[in-house]
Structure formats: structure tokens, C-alpha cells
Amino acid sequence: MRPGRFGVLAFHRVDTSCHDPWGLAVSPQHFDEQLIALHEIGTIVPLDRALEISVASRFRSLRPQFAMTFDDGYVDNLRHAVELLERHDATATVFVATGYLDRPSFWWDVFASFVLESRATPAGLVRTAERIGLITAAQAAETVGCDRLVVHDQLYEALVRRPNEEILAILDEMADDAGVVLPTPVQRPLTTAELVELASHPLVTIGAHTASHPRLTCLTPEERRAEILEGDQRLNELIGRQSRVFAYPYGNTDAAVTDVVRQCGFRYAVTTEPRWVGLREDPLLLPRLPVPDLDDASFRDWLWRSG
């Protein structure tokens, strides 16, 4: 790993999870080991400050630099991650989808628990999804005899393109058809009070992540602007007006979306493109390295292979 390299590390949750189909959770023990490794290999720096440093200055550093980020705004960022950040004097930026504050869960966690844990059958879920027009007959035929995880992945890709409230209505209908009650996962978003507490911590900065966490490429320009501005303005109301970094929900963007983000006044935005930050990056399309749930030795090996 070359000196002067800069990597933005992407996390979501620091917790244990029975069902984690996207690999979003890193256990507290592994997160602790990863922070130790990062301090030994390089330097952990605040994302916003690192982005203000000139590229030339950054690449003159004698050690690799790492900025820590968390997406969505899970409560375990406050309950578990902060304690470990304090232990290792490490900074992090948490990107918060403000429309989920005070809600019992994120829709994708409800969906994962529903498909992977409930007594609803994979075949029954596919039949309902076809009946309500979520998937086509051809798509339904592709999942005949498939296990729950395959069905989960197919239906998720259809759901994620829909507006948030429509997704919730679809899940209610699918649960009614299956004769089950939608689960309430243990993992949940921050409350408003918890966000204010998290934002007051000296090692934490808060970034913008829209209001309802939609796939921005599926929205009209007006809807994109409203989502982006509503999320940022709500953060202004709760924790004060400031210049923030933006994170694209699901890492989903294109030239038109990036242009709206620029028009909304953001100077920097991060994607989920899995690589180190290069010498000549568009500041609104910065890559990040999604961190797996790895122990010390595996994490160090992953870092070396990544960089």
C-alpha cells in the first residue's frame, strides 16, 4: 500500500445480525480490530477536512489516510460505534436519511426479515408479487423452485425502484396475502433526539443522505431536488446549518443526478464505487471502499489487496 493513498471507508452498522443479506453489519469486535489496524497502517482523518486539503498535499503524506463513513443513520452508530471511535480516537461521518428519524425500521430490513424469517413461502411471495405487478410473469418463472435468498434479491430489485410509501403499501399487501404480520427488526433508525446526541459528539460529523433514501435515478429532476434539499434542510433545523458532504442512497447516481446535487450547493459527494480516491476525481463522484465484516488479519489482507 503506497504512502499518500486516501481511502474513504464505507460502513453501515456496527452490530451483530442474524439476517444481513447485503453484508451491511460489522461486529463490534471486528470493528475494534479494524480501527487498531487502521491506526497501525495509516492515519484516520475527518472526511470533510481531508477533502479540503489539496490533492498534492494529500499525496505527499508519508502514510495512507483513511476517512470513516456510515450510511443511513442506524441507532447502533450511536450505541456501539461511538464507544469504539472514542477508544481509538477515530473520527467518522454519518450520512442520515432524515425521513427515517423516529421510525421503527428501514423498509429494507422489514423486507429482509419478512422474506427470510417469516412463514411466508417463496412461491407464495412470487405469486403475490406477480399479481400486484411488482414483477412480470417471465420474472416470476425464473424463480420457480428457488430459495428464499434468490426470491429476496429479485423482489428487492423491483421494490427499490419505487417511492418509499409505495414500497410500504406493497409490503403490507404481500404480508396480508401471506397471512403474516410484518416483522419489526431489532435494527432501527436513530430517533431525532439520538441524532442530536450523535451530532454533538466531537468525533462525529453528519452528512446528507436525502429524506426518504430513494434511488435518485428513478425520480424526476424536481423530485430529486426536493429529496436532496428536504434532507439537508431537516438537518439544518435539527443540528444547525453547515456545509455537508452528500452520499447517494444505494450509491445510485448518473450525470443528471450529480448535476442536481451540484445545483443544490454540495461541493462533495460520495458514491459506493469500490476503490481508493485517485489523483483526479470529480469531487461529486468520490469512490468509497465498502468494508466487510472481517477480523484483524483478514481486514489487513483485504486492505492490501484493495490498495
CSV table of N, CA and C in Angstrom, one decimal, residues 23-168:
chain,number,residue,atom,x,y,z
A,23,GLY,N,-24.7,-7.7,3.7
A,23,GLY,CA,-23.4,-7.6,4.3
A,23,GLY,C,-23.2,-6.2,4.9
A,24,LEU,N,-24.2,-5.6,5.5
A,24,LEU,CA,-24.1,-4.2,6.0
A,24,LEU,C,-23.5,-4.1,7.4
A,25,ALA,N,-23.5,-5.2,8.1
A,25,ALA,CA,-23.1,-5.1,9.5
A,25,ALA,C,-21.7,-5.6,9.7
A,26,VAL,N,-20.9,-4.9,10.6
A,26,VAL,CA,-19.6,-5.3,11.1
A,26,VAL,C,-19.7,-5.5,12.6
A,27,SER,N,-19.3,-6.6,13.1
A,27,SER,CA,-19.5,-6.9,14.5
A,27,SER,C,-18.6,-5.9,15.3
A,28,PRO,N,-19.0,-5.5,16.6
A,28,PRO,CA,-18.2,-4.6,17.4
A,28,PRO,C,-16.8,-5.1,17.6
A,29,GLN,N,-16.6,-6.4,17.8
A,29,GLN,CA,-15.3,-7.0,17.9
A,29,GLN,C,-14.4,-6.7,16.7
A,30,HIS,N,-15.0,-7.0,15.5
A,30,HIS,CA,-14.2,-6.8,14.3
A,30,HIS,C,-14.0,-5.3,14.0
A,31,PHE,N,-14.9,-4.5,14.3
A,31,PHE,CA,-14.7,-3.0,14.2
A,31,PHE,C,-13.6,-2.5,15.0
A,32,ASP,N,-13.5,-3.0,16.3
A,32,ASP,CA,-12.5,-2.7,17.2
A,32,ASP,C,-11.1,-3.1,16.6
A,33,GLU,N,-11.0,-4.3,16.1
A,33,GLU,CA,-9.8,-4.8,15.4
A,33,GLU,C,-9.4,-4.0,14.2
A,34,GLN,N,-10.4,-3.6,13.4
A,34,GLN,CA,-10.2,-2.8,12.2
A,34,GLN,C,-9.6,-1.4,12.5
A,35,LEU,N,-10.2,-0.8,13.6
A,35,LEU,CA,-9.6,0.5,14.0
A,35,LEU,C,-8.2,0.4,14.4
A,36,ILE,N,-7.8,-0.6,15.2
A,36,ILE,CA,-6.5,-0.8,15.6
A,36,ILE,C,-5.6,-0.9,14.3
A,37,ALA,N,-6.0,-1.7,13.4
A,37,ALA,CA,-5.2,-1.9,12.1
A,37,ALA,C,-5.1,-0.6,11.4
A,38,LEU,N,-6.1,0.2,11.3
A,38,LEU,CA,-6.0,1.4,10.5
A,38,LEU,C,-5.0,2.4,11.1
A,39,HIS,N,-5.0,2.4,12.5
A,39,HIS,CA,-4.0,3.3,13.1
A,39,HIS,C,-2.6,2.8,12.9
A,40,GLU,N,-2.4,1.5,12.8
A,40,GLU,CA,-1.1,1.0,12.7
A,40,GLU,C,-0.6,1.1,11.2
A,41,ILE,N,-1.5,1.0,10.3
A,41,ILE,CA,-1.2,1.1,8.9
A,41,ILE,C,-1.1,2.5,8.4
A,42,GLY,N,-2.0,3.4,8.9
A,42,GLY,CA,-2.0,4.8,8.4
A,42,GLY,C,-2.6,5.7,9.4
A,43,THR,N,-3.4,6.7,8.9
A,43,THR,CA,-3.9,7.8,9.8
A,43,THR,C,-5.4,7.9,9.5
A,44,ILE,N,-6.2,7.9,10.5
A,44,ILE,CA,-7.7,8.2,10.3
A,44,ILE,C,-7.9,9.7,10.4
A,45,VAL,N,-8.5,10.2,9.4
A,45,VAL,CA,-8.7,11.7,9.3
A,45,VAL,C,-10.2,12.0,9.1
A,46,PRO,N,-10.7,13.2,9.5
A,46,PRO,CA,-12.1,13.5,9.2
A,46,PRO,C,-12.3,13.7,7.8
A,47,LEU,N,-13.4,13.2,7.3
A,47,LEU,CA,-13.7,13.3,5.8
A,47,LEU,C,-13.7,14.7,5.3
A,48,ASP,N,-14.5,15.6,6.0
A,48,ASP,CA,-14.6,16.9,5.4
A,48,ASP,C,-13.3,17.7,5.4
A,49,ARG,N,-12.5,17.5,6.4
A,49,ARG,CA,-11.2,18.2,6.4
A,49,ARG,C,-10.3,17.6,5.3
A,50,ALA,N,-10.3,16.3,5.2
A,50,ALA,CA,-9.4,15.6,4.2
A,50,ALA,C,-9.8,16.1,2.8
A,51,LEU,N,-11.0,16.3,2.5
A,51,LEU,CA,-11.4,16.8,1.2
A,51,LEU,C,-11.1,18.2,0.9
A,52,GLU,N,-10.8,19.0,2.0
A,52,GLU,CA,-10.4,20.4,1.8
A,52,GLU,C,-8.9,20.5,1.5
A,53,ILE,N,-8.2,19.5,1.8
A,53,ILE,CA,-6.7,19.5,1.6
A,53,ILE,C,-6.5,19.3,0.1
A,54,SER,N,-5.5,20.0,-0.4
A,54,SER,CA,-5.1,19.9,-1.8
A,54,SER,C,-4.7,18.4,-2.1
A,55,VAL,N,-5.0,18.0,-3.3
A,55,VAL,CA,-4.6,16.6,-3.7
A,55,VAL,C,-3.1,16.4,-3.6
A,56,ALA,N,-2.4,17.4,-4.0
A,56,ALA,CA,-0.9,17.3,-3.9
A,56,ALA,C,-0.4,17.1,-2.5
A,57,SER,N,-1.0,17.9,-1.6
A,57,SER,CA,-0.6,17.8,-0.2
A,57,SER,C,-1.0,16.4,0.4
A,58,ARG,N,-2.2,15.9,0.0
A,58,ARG,CA,-2.6,14.6,0.5
A,58,ARG,C,-1.7,13.5,0.0
A,59,PHE,N,-1.3,13.6,-1.2
A,59,PHE,CA,-0.4,12.5,-1.8
A,59,PHE,C,1.0,12.7,-1.4
A,60,ARG,N,1.4,13.7,-0.7
A,60,ARG,CA,2.7,13.9,-0.1
A,60,ARG,C,2.8,13.2,1.3
A,61,SER,N,1.7,12.8,1.8
A,61,SER,CA,1.7,12.2,3.1
A,61,SER,C,2.5,10.9,3.1
A,62,LEU,N,3.2,10.7,4.2
A,62,LEU,CA,4.1,9.5,4.3
A,62,LEU,C,3.3,8.2,4.6
A,63,ARG,N,2.1,8.4,5.0
A,63,ARG,CA,1.3,7.2,5.4
A,63,ARG,C,-0.1,7.3,4.7
A,64,PRO,N,-0.7,6.1,4.4
A,64,PRO,CA,-2.1,6.2,3.9
A,64,PRO,C,-3.0,6.8,4.8
A,65,GLN,N,-4.0,7.5,4.3
A,65,GLN,CA,-5.0,8.2,5.1
A,65,GLN,C,-6.4,7.5,4.9
A,66,PHE,N,-7.2,7.4,5.9
A,66,PHE,CA,-8.5,6.8,5.9
A,66,PHE,C,-9.5,7.7,6.5
A,67,ALA,N,-10.7,7.9,5.8
A,67,ALA,CA,-11.8,8.6,6.4
A,67,ALA,C,-13.0,7.6,6.6
A,68,MET,N,-13.6,7.6,7.7
A,68,MET,CA,-14.6,6.6,8.1
A,68,MET,C,-16.0,7.2,7.8
A,69,THR,N,-16.9,6.5,7.1
A,69,THR,CA,-18.3,6.9,6.9
A,69,THR,C,-19.2,5.8,7.2
A,70,PHE,N,-20.4,6.2,7.7
A,70,PHE,CA,-21.6,5.3,7.9
A,70,PHE,C,-22.8,5.8,7.2
A,71,ASP,N,-23.5,4.9,6.5
A,71,ASP,CA,-24.7,5.3,5.8
A,71,ASP,C,-26.0,5.0,6.5
A,72,ASP,N,-27.0,5.9,6.3
A,72,ASP,CA,-28.4,5.7,6.6
A,72,ASP,C,-28.8,6.3,8.0
A,73,GLY,N,-28.0,6.0,9.0
A,73,GLY,CA,-28.4,6.5,10.3
A,73,GLY,C,-29.0,5.5,11.3
A,74,TYR,N,-28.3,4.4,11.4
A,74,TYR,CA,-28.7,3.3,12.3
A,74,TYR,C,-28.4,3.7,13.8
A,75,VAL,N,-29.2,3.3,14.7
A,75,VAL,CA,-29.0,3.6,16.1
A,75,VAL,C,-27.7,3.0,16.6
A,76,ASP,N,-27.3,1.9,16.1
A,76,ASP,CA,-26.0,1.3,16.6
A,76,ASP,C,-24.8,2.2,16.3
A,77,ASN,N,-24.9,3.1,15.3
A,77,ASN,CA,-23.8,4.1,15.1
A,77,ASN,C,-23.6,4.8,16.4
A,78,LEU,N,-24.6,5.2,17.1
A,78,LEU,CA,-24.5,5.9,18.4
A,78,LEU,C,-24.2,4.9,19.6
A,79,ARG,N,-24.9,3.8,19.6
A,79,ARG,CA,-24.8,2.9,20.8
A,79,ARG,C,-23.6,2.0,20.8
A,80,HIS,N,-23.1,1.7,19.6
A,80,HIS,CA,-21.9,0.8,19.5
A,80,HIS,C,-20.7,1.4,18.9
A,81,ALA,N,-20.9,2.1,17.8
A,81,ALA,CA,-19.7,2.6,17.0
A,81,ALA,C,-19.0,3.7,17.8
A,82,VAL,N,-19.8,4.6,18.4
A,82,VAL,CA,-19.2,5.8,19.1
A,82,VAL,C,-18.2,5.4,20.2
A,83,GLU,N,-18.6,4.4,21.0
A,83,GLU,CA,-17.8,3.9,22.0
A,83,GLU,C,-16.4,3.4,21.5
A,84,LEU,N,-16.4,2.8,20.4
A,84,LEU,CA,-15.2,2.3,19.8
A,84,LEU,C,-14.4,3.4,19.1
A,85,LEU,N,-15.1,4.4,18.5
A,85,LEU,CA,-14.4,5.5,18.0
A,85,LEU,C,-13.7,6.3,19.1
A,86,GLU,N,-14.3,6.4,20.3
A,86,GLU,CA,-13.7,7.1,21.4
A,86,GLU,C,-12.5,6.3,21.9
A,87,ARG,N,-12.6,5.0,21.9
A,87,ARG,CA,-11.5,4.2,22.4
A,87,ARG,C,-10.2,4.4,21.6
A,88,HIS,N,-10.4,4.6,20.3
A,88,HIS,CA,-9.3,4.7,19.4
A,88,HIS,C,-9.1,6.1,18.8
A,89,ASP,N,-9.8,7.1,19.4
A,89,ASP,CA,-9.7,8.5,18.9
A,89,ASP,C,-9.8,8.6,17.4
A,90,ALA,N,-10.9,8.0,16.9
A,90,ALA,CA,-11.1,8.0,15.4
A,90,ALA,C,-12.4,8.8,15.1
A,91,THR,N,-12.3,9.5,14.0
A,91,THR,CA,-13.5,10.3,13.6
A,91,THR,C,-14.3,9.6,12.5
A,92,ALA,N,-15.6,10.0,12.4
A,92,ALA,CA,-16.4,9.4,11.4
A,92,ALA,C,-17.5,10.4,10.9
A,93,THR,N,-18.0,10.2,9.7
A,93,THR,CA,-19.1,10.9,9.2
A,93,THR,C,-20.3,10.0,9.0
A,94,VAL,N,-21.4,10.4,9.5
A,94,VAL,CA,-22.6,9.6,9.5
A,94,VAL,C,-23.6,10.2,8.5
A,95,PHE,N,-24.0,9.6,7.4
A,95,PHE,CA,-24.9,10.1,6.5
A,95,PHE,C,-26.3,9.7,6.9
A,96,VAL,N,-27.2,10.6,7.1
A,96,VAL,CA,-28.5,10.3,7.7
A,96,VAL,C,-29.6,10.6,6.7
A,97,ALA,N,-30.5,9.6,6.5
A,97,ALA,CA,-31.7,9.8,5.8
A,97,ALA,C,-32.8,10.3,6.7
A,98,THR,N,-33.1,11.6,6.7
A,98,THR,CA,-33.9,12.2,7.8
A,98,THR,C,-35.3,11.7,7.8
A,99,GLY,N,-35.9,11.3,6.7
A,99,GLY,CA,-37.3,10.8,6.7
A,99,GLY,C,-37.5,9.6,7.6
A,100,TYR,N,-36.4,8.9,7.9
A,100,TYR,CA,-36.5,7.7,8.8
A,100,TYR,C,-36.3,8.0,10.2
A,101,LEU,N,-36.0,9.2,10.6
A,101,LEU,CA,-35.8,9.5,12.0
A,101,LEU,C,-37.2,9.2,12.8
A,102,ASP,N,-37.1,8.6,13.9
A,102,ASP,CA,-38.2,8.2,14.7
A,102,ASP,C,-39.1,7.1,14.2
A,103,ARG,N,-38.7,6.5,13.1
A,103,ARG,CA,-39.4,5.4,12.6
A,103,ARG,C,-38.9,4.1,13.2
A,104,PRO,N,-39.8,3.0,13.2
A,104,PRO,CA,-39.3,1.8,13.9
A,104,PRO,C,-38.3,1.0,13.1
A,105,SER,N,-38.2,1.2,11.8
A,105,SER,CA,-37.3,0.4,11.0
A,105,SER,C,-37.1,1.0,9.6
A,106,PHE,N,-36.1,0.6,8.9
A,106,PHE,CA,-35.9,0.9,7.5
A,106,PHE,C,-36.6,-0.2,6.7
A,107,TRP,N,-37.2,0.2,5.5
A,107,TRP,CA,-38.1,-0.8,4.8
A,107,TRP,C,-37.3,-2.0,4.4
A,108,TRP,N,-36.0,-1.8,4.0
A,108,TRP,CA,-35.3,-3.0,3.5
A,108,TRP,C,-35.0,-4.0,4.6
A,109,ASP,N,-34.9,-3.6,5.9
A,109,ASP,CA,-34.8,-4.5,7.0
A,109,ASP,C,-36.1,-5.3,7.2
A,110,VAL,N,-37.2,-4.5,7.2
A,110,VAL,CA,-38.5,-5.2,7.3
A,110,VAL,C,-38.7,-6.2,6.2
A,111,PHE,N,-38.3,-5.9,5.0
A,111,PHE,CA,-38.5,-6.8,3.8
A,111,PHE,C,-37.6,-8.0,4.0
A,112,ALA,N,-36.3,-7.8,4.4
A,112,ALA,CA,-35.4,-9.0,4.6
A,112,ALA,C,-36.0,-9.9,5.7
A,113,SER,N,-36.4,-9.4,6.8
A,113,SER,CA,-37.0,-10.2,7.9
A,113,SER,C,-38.2,-10.9,7.4
A,114,PHE,N,-39.1,-10.2,6.6
A,114,PHE,CA,-40.3,-10.8,6.1
A,114,PHE,C,-40.0,-12.0,5.2
A,115,VAL,N,-39.1,-11.8,4.2
A,115,VAL,CA,-38.8,-12.9,3.3
A,115,VAL,C,-38.0,-14.0,3.9
A,116,LEU,N,-37.0,-13.7,4.7
A,116,LEU,CA,-36.0,-14.6,5.1
A,116,LEU,C,-36.4,-15.3,6.4
A,117,GLU,N,-37.3,-14.7,7.2
A,117,GLU,CA,-37.6,-15.3,8.5
A,117,GLU,C,-39.1,-15.7,8.7
A,118,SER,N,-40.0,-15.1,8.0
A,118,SER,CA,-41.4,-15.4,8.3
A,118,SER,C,-41.8,-16.7,7.6
A,119,ARG,N,-43.1,-17.2,7.9
A,119,ARG,CA,-43.6,-18.4,7.4
A,119,ARG,C,-44.1,-18.2,6.0
A,120,ALA,N,-44.1,-17.0,5.4
A,120,ALA,CA,-44.5,-16.8,4.0
A,120,ALA,C,-43.6,-17.7,3.1
A,121,THR,N,-44.1,-18.4,2.2
A,121,THR,CA,-43.3,-19.3,1.3
A,121,THR,C,-42.8,-18.5,0.1
A,122,PRO,N,-41.6,-18.9,-0.3
A,122,PRO,CA,-41.0,-18.2,-1.5
A,122,PRO,C,-42.0,-18.2,-2.7
A,123,ALA,N,-42.6,-19.3,-3.0
A,123,ALA,CA,-43.5,-19.4,-4.1
A,123,ALA,C,-44.7,-18.5,-3.9
A,124,GLY,N,-45.3,-18.4,-2.7
A,124,GLY,CA,-46.4,-17.5,-2.4
A,124,GLY,C,-46.0,-16.1,-2.6
A,125,LEU,N,-44.8,-15.7,-2.2
A,125,LEU,CA,-44.4,-14.3,-2.3
A,125,LEU,C,-44.2,-14.0,-3.8
A,126,VAL,N,-43.7,-14.9,-4.6
A,126,VAL,CA,-43.5,-14.6,-6.0
A,126,VAL,C,-44.9,-14.5,-6.7
A,127,ARG,N,-45.9,-15.3,-6.3
A,127,ARG,CA,-47.2,-15.3,-6.9
A,127,ARG,C,-47.9,-13.9,-6.6
A,128,THR,N,-47.7,-13.5,-5.3
A,128,THR,CA,-48.3,-12.2,-5.0
A,128,THR,C,-47.6,-11.1,-5.7
A,129,ALA,N,-46.3,-11.1,-5.8
A,129,ALA,CA,-45.5,-10.1,-6.5
A,129,ALA,C,-46.0,-10.0,-8.0
A,130,GLU,N,-46.2,-11.1,-8.6
A,130,GLU,CA,-46.7,-11.1,-10.0
A,130,GLU,C,-48.1,-10.5,-10.1
A,131,ARG,N,-49.0,-10.9,-9.2
A,131,ARG,CA,-50.4,-10.5,-9.2
A,131,ARG,C,-50.5,-9.0,-9.1
A,132,ILE,N,-49.7,-8.4,-8.2
A,132,ILE,CA,-49.8,-6.9,-8.0
A,132,ILE,C,-48.9,-6.1,-9.0
A,133,GLY,N,-48.3,-6.8,-9.9
A,133,GLY,CA,-47.5,-6.1,-10.9
A,133,GLY,C,-46.1,-5.7,-10.5
A,134,LEU,N,-45.6,-6.2,-9.4
A,134,LEU,CA,-44.3,-5.9,-9.0
A,134,LEU,C,-43.2,-6.5,-9.9
A,135,ILE,N,-43.5,-7.7,-10.3
A,135,ILE,CA,-42.6,-8.4,-11.3
A,135,ILE,C,-43.5,-9.0,-12.4
A,136,THR,N,-42.9,-9.3,-13.5
A,136,THR,CA,-43.6,-9.8,-14.7
A,136,THR,C,-43.7,-11.4,-14.5
A,137,ALA,N,-44.6,-11.9,-15.4
A,137,ALA,CA,-44.7,-13.4,-15.4
A,137,ALA,C,-43.4,-14.1,-15.8
A,138,ALA,N,-42.6,-13.5,-16.7
A,138,ALA,CA,-41.3,-14.1,-17.1
A,138,ALA,C,-40.4,-14.0,-15.9
A,139,GLN,N,-40.4,-12.9,-15.1
A,139,GLN,CA,-39.5,-12.9,-13.9
A,139,GLN,C,-39.9,-13.9,-12.9
A,140,ALA,N,-41.2,-14.0,-12.7
A,140,ALA,CA,-41.7,-15.0,-11.7
A,140,ALA,C,-41.3,-16.4,-12.1
A,141,ALA,N,-41.4,-16.7,-13.4
A,141,ALA,CA,-41.0,-18.0,-13.9
A,141,ALA,C,-39.5,-18.3,-13.6
A,142,GLU,N,-38.7,-17.3,-13.6
A,142,GLU,CA,-37.3,-17.5,-13.3
A,142,GLU,C,-37.0,-18.0,-11.9
A,143,THR,N,-37.9,-17.7,-11.0
A,143,THR,CA,-37.7,-18.1,-9.6
A,143,THR,C,-38.3,-19.4,-9.1
A,144,VAL,N,-39.0,-20.1,-10.0
A,144,VAL,CA,-39.6,-21.3,-9.7
A,144,VAL,C,-38.6,-22.3,-9.0
A,145,GLY,N,-38.9,-22.7,-7.8
A,145,GLY,CA,-38.0,-23.7,-7.1
A,145,GLY,C,-36.8,-23.0,-6.5
A,146,CYS,N,-36.7,-21.7,-6.5
A,146,CYS,CA,-35.5,-21.0,-5.9
A,146,CYS,C,-35.7,-20.8,-4.4
A,147,ASP,N,-34.6,-20.6,-3.7
A,147,ASP,CA,-34.7,-20.5,-2.3
A,147,ASP,C,-35.0,-19.0,-1.9
A,148,ARG,N,-35.1,-18.8,-0.6
A,148,ARG,CA,-35.6,-17.5,-0.1
A,148,ARG,C,-34.7,-16.4,-0.5
A,149,LEU,N,-33.4,-16.6,-0.5
A,149,LEU,CA,-32.4,-15.5,-0.8
A,149,LEU,C,-32.5,-15.1,-2.2
A,150,VAL,N,-32.7,-16.0,-3.1
A,150,VAL,CA,-32.9,-15.6,-4.5
A,150,VAL,C,-34.2,-14.8,-4.7
A,151,VAL,N,-35.3,-15.3,-4.1
A,151,VAL,CA,-36.5,-14.5,-4.1
A,151,VAL,C,-36.4,-13.1,-3.5
A,152,HIS,N,-35.7,-13.1,-2.4
A,152,HIS,CA,-35.4,-11.8,-1.8
A,152,HIS,C,-34.7,-10.8,-2.7
A,153,ASP,N,-33.7,-11.3,-3.4
A,153,ASP,CA,-32.9,-10.4,-4.2
A,153,ASP,C,-33.7,-10.0,-5.4
A,154,GLN,N,-34.5,-10.9,-6.0
A,154,GLN,CA,-35.3,-10.5,-7.2
A,154,GLN,C,-36.4,-9.4,-6.8
A,155,LEU,N,-37.1,-9.7,-5.7
A,155,LEU,CA,-38.1,-8.7,-5.3
A,155,LEU,C,-37.6,-7.4,-4.8
A,156,TYR,N,-36.4,-7.5,-4.1
A,156,TYR,CA,-35.8,-6.2,-3.7
A,156,TYR,C,-35.4,-5.3,-4.9
A,157,GLU,N,-34.9,-5.9,-5.9
A,157,GLU,CA,-34.6,-5.1,-7.1
A,157,GLU,C,-35.8,-4.4,-7.7
A,158,ALA,N,-36.9,-5.1,-7.6
A,158,ALA,CA,-38.2,-4.4,-8.1
A,158,ALA,C,-38.7,-3.4,-7.1
A,159,LEU,N,-38.6,-3.6,-5.8
A,159,LEU,CA,-39.1,-2.7,-4.8
A,159,LEU,C,-38.3,-1.4,-4.8
A,160,VAL,N,-37.0,-1.5,-4.9
A,160,VAL,CA,-36.1,-0.4,-4.6
A,160,VAL,C,-36.3,0.7,-5.6
A,161,ARG,N,-36.9,0.4,-6.7
A,161,ARG,CA,-37.2,1.5,-7.7
A,161,ARG,C,-38.5,2.3,-7.4
A,162,ARG,N,-39.2,1.9,-6.4
A,162,ARG,CA,-40.5,2.5,-6.1
A,162,ARG,C,-40.3,3.6,-5.0
A,163,PRO,N,-41.2,4.5,-5.0
A,163,PRO,CA,-41.2,5.5,-3.9
A,163,PRO,C,-41.4,4.8,-2.5
A,164,ASN,N,-40.9,5.4,-1.5
A,164,ASN,CA,-40.9,4.8,-0.2
A,164,ASN,C,-42.3,4.4,0.3
A,165,GLU,N,-43.3,5.3,0.2
A,165,GLU,CA,-44.6,5.0,0.7
A,165,GLU,C,-45.3,3.9,-0.1
A,166,GLU,N,-45.0,3.8,-1.4
A,166,GLU,CA,-45.5,2.7,-2.2
A,166,GLU,C,-44.9,1.4,-1.8
A,167,ILE,N,-43.6,1.4,-1.5
A,167,ILE,CA,-42.9,0.2,-1.0
A,167,ILE,C,-43.6,-0.4,0.2
A,168,LEU,N,-43.9,0.5,1.2
A,168,LEU,CA,-44.6,0.1,2.4
A,168,LEU,C,-45.9,-0.5,2.2
